[in-house]
Short mmCIF file of C-alpha atoms and ligand atoms in Angstrom, two decimals:
data_model
loop_
_atom_site.label_atom_id
_atom_site.label_comp_id
_atom_site.label_asym_id
_atom_site.label_seq_id
_atom_site.Cartn_x
_atom_site.Cartn_y
_atom_site.Cartn_z
CA MET Z 1 43.46 -214.16 -61.80
CA LYS Z 2 42.88 -212.51 -58.56
CA LYS Z 3 46.03 -211.92 -56.19
CA GLY Z 4 46.38 -213.20 -52.84
CA LYS Z 5 43.83 -216.42 -53.25
CA HIS Z 6 44.70 -219.76 -53.75
CA ILE Z 7 43.43 -221.16 -57.02
CA VAL Z 8 41.66 -224.52 -57.02
CA ALA Z 9 40.84 -225.93 -60.09
CA ALA Z 10 38.35 -228.73 -60.91
CA ASN Z 11 39.13 -231.17 -63.76
CA TRP Z 12 36.32 -233.06 -64.33
CA LYS Z 13 37.84 -235.21 -67.44
CA LEU Z 14 35.06 -237.00 -68.98
CA ASN Z 15 32.58 -236.94 -66.64
CA PRO Z 16 29.58 -237.00 -65.73
CA GLU Z 17 27.84 -238.35 -68.51
CA THR Z 18 24.61 -236.02 -68.90
CA LEU Z 19 24.23 -232.49 -68.60
CA LEU Z 20 22.09 -232.78 -65.84
CA ARG Z 21 24.43 -234.80 -63.13
CA ALA Z 22 26.91 -232.37 -64.20
CA LYS Z 23 24.63 -229.72 -62.52
CA LYS Z 24 23.98 -231.90 -59.75
CA ILE Z 25 27.82 -231.58 -58.97
CA PHE Z 26 28.12 -227.98 -59.91
CA ASP Z 27 25.07 -226.77 -57.71
CA PRO Z 28 26.58 -227.90 -54.23
CA ILE Z 29 29.82 -226.48 -55.13
CA LYS Z 30 28.65 -223.53 -56.29
CA LYS Z 31 26.82 -222.71 -52.79
CA THR Z 32 30.04 -223.31 -50.87
CA ALA Z 33 31.94 -221.19 -53.64
CA GLY Z 34 30.23 -218.67 -52.94
CA HIS Z 35 31.25 -218.15 -49.22
CA LEU Z 36 34.52 -218.54 -49.93
CA LYS Z 37 37.27 -215.10 -49.86
CA ASN Z 38 40.15 -216.40 -50.06
CA VAL Z 39 39.79 -219.00 -53.12
CA GLU Z 40 38.94 -218.85 -56.90
CA THR Z 41 37.54 -221.90 -57.94
CA ILE Z 42 37.69 -223.19 -61.68
CA ILE Z 43 35.55 -225.57 -63.02
CA ILE Z 44 37.05 -227.79 -65.96
CA PRO Z 45 33.92 -229.86 -67.67
CA PRO Z 46 33.75 -231.52 -70.59
CA ALA Z 47 33.23 -228.71 -73.22
CA PRO Z 48 29.64 -229.10 -74.04
CA PHE Z 49 28.97 -228.12 -70.69
CA ILE Z 50 30.67 -225.09 -70.31
CA ALA Z 51 27.90 -222.95 -72.00
CA PRO Z 52 24.95 -224.03 -69.50
CA LEU Z 53 27.19 -224.29 -66.25
CA ALA Z 54 28.46 -220.72 -67.43
CA ASP Z 55 25.48 -219.28 -68.09
CA SER Z 56 23.69 -220.90 -65.01
CA TYR Z 57 25.89 -219.09 -63.03
CA SER Z 58 25.48 -215.31 -61.78
CA GLY Z 59 28.27 -215.21 -59.25
CA LYS Z 60 31.66 -213.75 -59.19
CA ARG Z 61 34.23 -216.61 -57.44
CA ILE Z 62 33.27 -218.93 -59.76
CA LEU Z 63 35.11 -219.32 -63.41
CA PHE Z 64 35.42 -222.06 -65.92
CA GLY Z 65 37.92 -223.29 -68.36
CA ALA Z 66 38.12 -226.12 -70.89
CA GLN Z 67 40.34 -229.19 -70.86
CA ASP Z 68 42.02 -228.88 -74.20
CA ILE Z 69 42.36 -226.66 -77.52
CA LEU Z 70 43.07 -227.46 -80.91
CA TYR Z 71 46.21 -224.92 -81.66
CA GLU Z 72 43.74 -224.18 -85.43
CA THR Z 73 41.96 -221.49 -84.89
CA ARG Z 74 38.84 -222.75 -87.89
CA GLY Z 75 38.78 -225.00 -90.84
CA ALA Z 76 38.85 -228.63 -91.65
CA HIS Z 77 39.92 -230.00 -88.36
CA THR Z 78 36.42 -232.26 -87.94
CA GLY Z 79 36.13 -232.67 -84.05
CA GLY Z 80 38.28 -229.96 -83.16
CA VAL Z 81 37.47 -227.16 -80.80
CA ALA Z 82 39.15 -223.75 -80.84
CA ALA Z 83 40.37 -221.23 -78.12
CA SER Z 84 37.43 -218.63 -79.77
CA MET Z 85 34.86 -221.09 -79.34
CA VAL Z 86 35.21 -221.83 -75.66
CA GLU Z 87 36.10 -218.05 -74.78
CA SER Z 88 33.13 -217.19 -76.47
CA VAL Z 89 30.92 -219.05 -74.44
CA GLY Z 90 32.42 -218.67 -71.35
CA ALA Z 91 35.14 -220.16 -70.42
CA LYS Z 92 38.43 -217.92 -69.28
CA TYR Z 93 41.01 -220.62 -68.62
CA VAL Z 94 42.05 -223.74 -71.01
CA LEU Z 95 44.27 -226.67 -69.58
CA VAL Z 96 47.44 -227.42 -71.97
CA GLY Z 97 49.42 -229.99 -71.74
CA HIS Z 98 48.05 -232.58 -69.25
CA SER Z 99 49.16 -235.50 -69.62
CA GLU Z 100 46.24 -237.31 -70.46
CA LYS Z 101 46.65 -235.20 -73.97
CA ARG Z 102 50.42 -235.73 -73.96
CA ALA Z 103 49.58 -239.47 -73.85
CA SER Z 104 47.64 -239.13 -76.66
CA GLY Z 105 50.19 -237.52 -79.42
CA ASP Z 106 50.63 -233.66 -77.64
CA ASP Z 107 54.51 -233.07 -77.62
CA ASN Z 108 55.83 -229.78 -76.63
CA GLU Z 109 55.90 -228.32 -79.94
CA THR Z 110 52.36 -229.20 -80.28
CA VAL Z 111 51.74 -227.38 -75.84
CA ALA Z 112 53.62 -224.51 -77.27
CA LYS Z 113 51.24 -224.48 -80.16
CA LYS Z 114 47.77 -224.28 -78.04
CA VAL Z 115 49.78 -222.22 -75.34
CA ARG Z 116 49.92 -219.32 -78.30
CA SER Z 117 46.27 -220.35 -79.18
CA GLY Z 118 44.65 -219.66 -75.75
CA LEU Z 119 46.62 -216.72 -75.07
CA ASP Z 120 45.69 -215.36 -78.46
CA ALA Z 121 42.10 -215.91 -77.55
CA SER Z 122 42.43 -213.70 -73.95
CA LEU Z 123 42.31 -216.94 -71.84
CA ASN Z 124 44.39 -217.86 -68.65
CA VAL Z 125 46.59 -221.24 -69.79
CA ILE Z 126 46.61 -223.65 -67.32
CA LEU Z 127 49.69 -225.13 -68.06
CA CYS Z 128 50.04 -229.47 -67.32
CA VAL Z 129 53.87 -230.23 -66.62
CA GLY Z 130 55.01 -233.32 -64.74
CA GLU Z 131 57.86 -236.35 -64.99
CA LYS Z 132 56.82 -240.09 -65.60
CA GLU Z 133 59.04 -241.19 -63.21
CA ARG Z 134 61.73 -239.86 -60.50
CA ASP Z 135 65.17 -241.06 -61.32
CA SER Z 136 68.06 -240.75 -58.45
CA GLY Z 137 70.30 -238.60 -61.10
CA GLY Z 138 67.37 -235.49 -61.73
CA LYS Z 139 66.70 -236.33 -65.17
CA TYR Z 140 63.47 -235.76 -64.29
CA LEU Z 141 63.94 -231.96 -63.73
CA GLU Z 142 65.19 -231.85 -67.31
CA PHE Z 143 62.14 -233.66 -68.61
CA ILE Z 144 60.18 -230.71 -66.75
CA GLN Z 145 62.53 -228.03 -68.15
CA ALA Z 146 62.37 -229.06 -71.64
CA ALA Z 147 58.38 -228.85 -71.22
CA LEU Z 148 58.79 -225.17 -69.49
CA VAL Z 149 61.15 -223.88 -71.74
CA THR Z 150 59.31 -225.42 -75.01
CA ALA Z 151 55.64 -224.27 -74.24
CA LEU Z 152 56.80 -220.60 -73.03
CA ARG Z 153 59.02 -219.84 -75.47
CA GLY Z 154 58.04 -216.88 -77.44
CA VAL Z 155 55.48 -215.92 -74.25
CA THR Z 156 55.96 -211.99 -73.73
CA THR Z 157 56.26 -210.78 -70.26
CA LYS Z 158 53.18 -209.20 -70.53
CA GLU Z 159 51.34 -212.42 -71.52
CA LEU Z 160 52.70 -214.28 -68.89
CA ARG Z 161 50.28 -212.92 -66.44
CA ALA Z 162 47.81 -214.80 -68.02
CA VAL Z 163 49.99 -218.06 -66.95
CA LEU Z 164 49.69 -220.89 -64.55
CA ILE Z 165 51.61 -223.73 -64.20
CA ALA Z 166 50.12 -227.10 -62.74
CA TYR Z 167 52.91 -229.72 -62.17
CA GLU Z 168 51.60 -232.54 -61.90
CA PRO Z 169 53.51 -236.20 -61.85
CA ILE Z 170 52.40 -238.63 -63.73
CA PHE Z 171 52.82 -240.94 -61.91
CA ALA Z 172 50.38 -239.73 -58.88
CA ILE Z 173 47.54 -238.92 -61.11
CA GLY Z 174 44.29 -240.99 -60.26
CA LYS Z 175 45.48 -242.63 -57.23
CA SER Z 176 44.88 -241.60 -53.74
CA ALA Z 177 46.50 -239.26 -51.37
CA GLY Z 178 48.60 -241.78 -50.18
CA ASP Z 179 50.19 -241.84 -53.55
CA ALA Z 180 50.33 -238.22 -54.02
CA LEU Z 181 54.02 -236.59 -54.09
CA THR Z 182 54.93 -235.45 -50.28
CA PRO Z 183 54.78 -231.83 -49.47
CA THR Z 184 58.75 -231.99 -49.08
CA HIS Z 185 59.45 -233.08 -53.02
CA ILE Z 186 56.24 -230.60 -54.28
CA HIS Z 187 58.12 -227.90 -52.48
CA GLU Z 188 61.17 -228.67 -54.21
CA THR Z 189 59.99 -228.90 -57.33
CA THR Z 190 58.27 -226.09 -57.04
CA LEU Z 191 61.26 -223.89 -56.18
CA TYR Z 192 62.92 -225.88 -59.55
CA ILE Z 193 60.07 -224.62 -62.06
CA ARG Z 194 60.28 -221.11 -60.04
CA ARG Z 195 64.17 -221.23 -60.66
CA ILE Z 196 63.51 -222.30 -64.85
CA LEU Z 197 60.81 -219.31 -64.41
CA THR Z 198 63.45 -216.63 -63.37
CA GLU Z 199 65.75 -217.89 -65.98
CA MET Z 200 62.99 -216.81 -68.68
CA PHE Z 201 61.74 -214.17 -67.34
CA ASP Z 202 62.59 -210.59 -64.90
CA ARG Z 203 62.11 -212.32 -61.02
CA ASP Z 204 59.12 -210.24 -60.47
CA SER Z 205 56.82 -211.10 -63.42
CA ALA Z 206 58.44 -215.43 -62.64
CA PHE Z 207 57.21 -215.09 -59.37
CA ARG Z 208 53.69 -213.12 -60.14
CA VAL Z 209 52.97 -216.76 -62.00
CA PRO Z 210 51.06 -218.91 -60.11
CA ILE Z 211 52.12 -223.06 -59.60
CA LEU Z 212 49.44 -225.59 -58.80
CA TYR Z 213 50.08 -229.32 -57.79
CA GLY Z 214 47.44 -232.02 -59.14
CA GLY Z 215 47.80 -235.33 -58.63
CA SER Z 216 45.96 -237.47 -56.00
CA VAL Z 217 44.80 -234.38 -54.11
CA GLU Z 218 42.47 -235.64 -51.61
CA VAL Z 219 40.64 -233.76 -48.43
CA SER Z 220 43.47 -235.48 -46.07
CA ASN Z 221 46.60 -234.14 -47.71
CA ALA Z 222 44.76 -230.56 -49.15
CA GLY Z 223 46.22 -228.97 -45.80
CA ALA Z 224 49.84 -230.07 -45.85
CA ILE Z 225 50.48 -229.66 -49.48
CA LEU Z 226 49.19 -225.84 -49.45
CA SER Z 227 50.75 -225.07 -46.06
CA GLU Z 228 54.08 -227.04 -47.17
CA GLY Z 229 54.43 -227.31 -50.82
CA ALA Z 230 54.92 -223.90 -51.45
CA VAL Z 231 52.05 -224.52 -54.22
CA GLN Z 232 49.04 -221.37 -54.37
CA GLY Z 233 46.38 -224.44 -55.15
CA PHE Z 234 45.34 -227.46 -56.57
CA LEU Z 235 43.84 -228.81 -59.53
CA VAL Z 236 41.89 -231.57 -58.57
CA GLY Z 237 40.59 -234.82 -60.54
CA HIS Z 238 38.58 -237.03 -59.28
CA ALA Z 239 37.90 -235.63 -55.97
CA SER Z 240 36.47 -232.64 -57.74
CA LEU Z 241 32.94 -234.92 -59.23
CA SER Z 242 32.10 -236.10 -55.61
CA PRO Z 243 30.80 -232.21 -54.67
CA ASP Z 244 31.11 -232.84 -50.71
CA GLU Z 245 35.12 -233.78 -51.23
CA PHE Z 246 35.78 -231.03 -53.54
CA SER Z 247 33.41 -228.70 -51.03
CA GLU Z 248 35.97 -229.97 -48.12
CA ILE Z 249 38.76 -229.11 -50.32
CA LEU Z 250 37.78 -225.30 -51.22
CA SER Z 251 37.50 -225.15 -47.80
CA ILE Z 252 40.67 -225.83 -46.52
CA ALA Z 253 42.58 -223.45 -49.35
CA ASP Z 254 39.89 -220.97 -47.65
CA ARG Z 255 41.11 -221.26 -44.66
CA THR Z 256 45.04 -222.66 -44.89
P1 PGA Y 301 43.53 -236.95 -60.21
O1 PGA Y 301 43.33 -235.81 -61.56
O2 PGA Y 301 43.32 -235.46 -59.07
O3 PGA Y 301 42.18 -237.27 -60.00
O4 PGA Y 301 45.11 -237.41 -59.47
C1 PGA Y 301 44.39 -234.65 -61.46
C2 PGA Y 301 44.61 -234.47 -62.85
O5 PGA Y 301 44.89 -235.38 -63.83
O6 PGA Y 301 44.31 -233.56 -63.17
#
């Protein structure tokens, strides 16, 4: 991770259908990202596309990531993908704890084991946390706290340098810019996340952890979230599948 740069990660989820289409999305993004000095672009495609995309790219401004890993490292786990496998084909990052994986069974303990597995394989871990809904009594903050504390238990101060937090309120995922959290609410939550980190680690280390926002980031809200939300970048879902829209988000991050 480069200090001082904004980080914009593209979570392609289960898209697109073929490698040919993946290349068609990647090629224009590659051209834009290559010109941007102030942004680290991370492309997180489906696992089969990591190697061919990484192999087709010789620049330095784009890095690749995996959407998930098993915490087991080898053995009888049909269908599984281990951290060392994605690392060996060019991934530098892994998403852990995405709400769509939590919905299919990953609890905080599972997420913690995946964080460990990613760090042990020398991957940078993007730990996703976010509440399902907000309540006026502030229970959602406890939910975020539990997700962070459990997932980062056992992570050393040195290892924390390879950890990023993606704050993704679940109710804002996969909608449109109007449904994203307001920059003010994002700011409040990032301050809260930062506070939890300072309770777990020393202040300097806690303040170095990049916090990204995810949940309906689009061209129309990216600038405001970045300048008023106190985040260091984005985890972008649907808008990252449109090369034009994603390139514009990258350019906004570069000049903000
Ligand atoms: P979205 O997805 O940008 O489509 O809301 C974000 C995510 O799920 O990481």
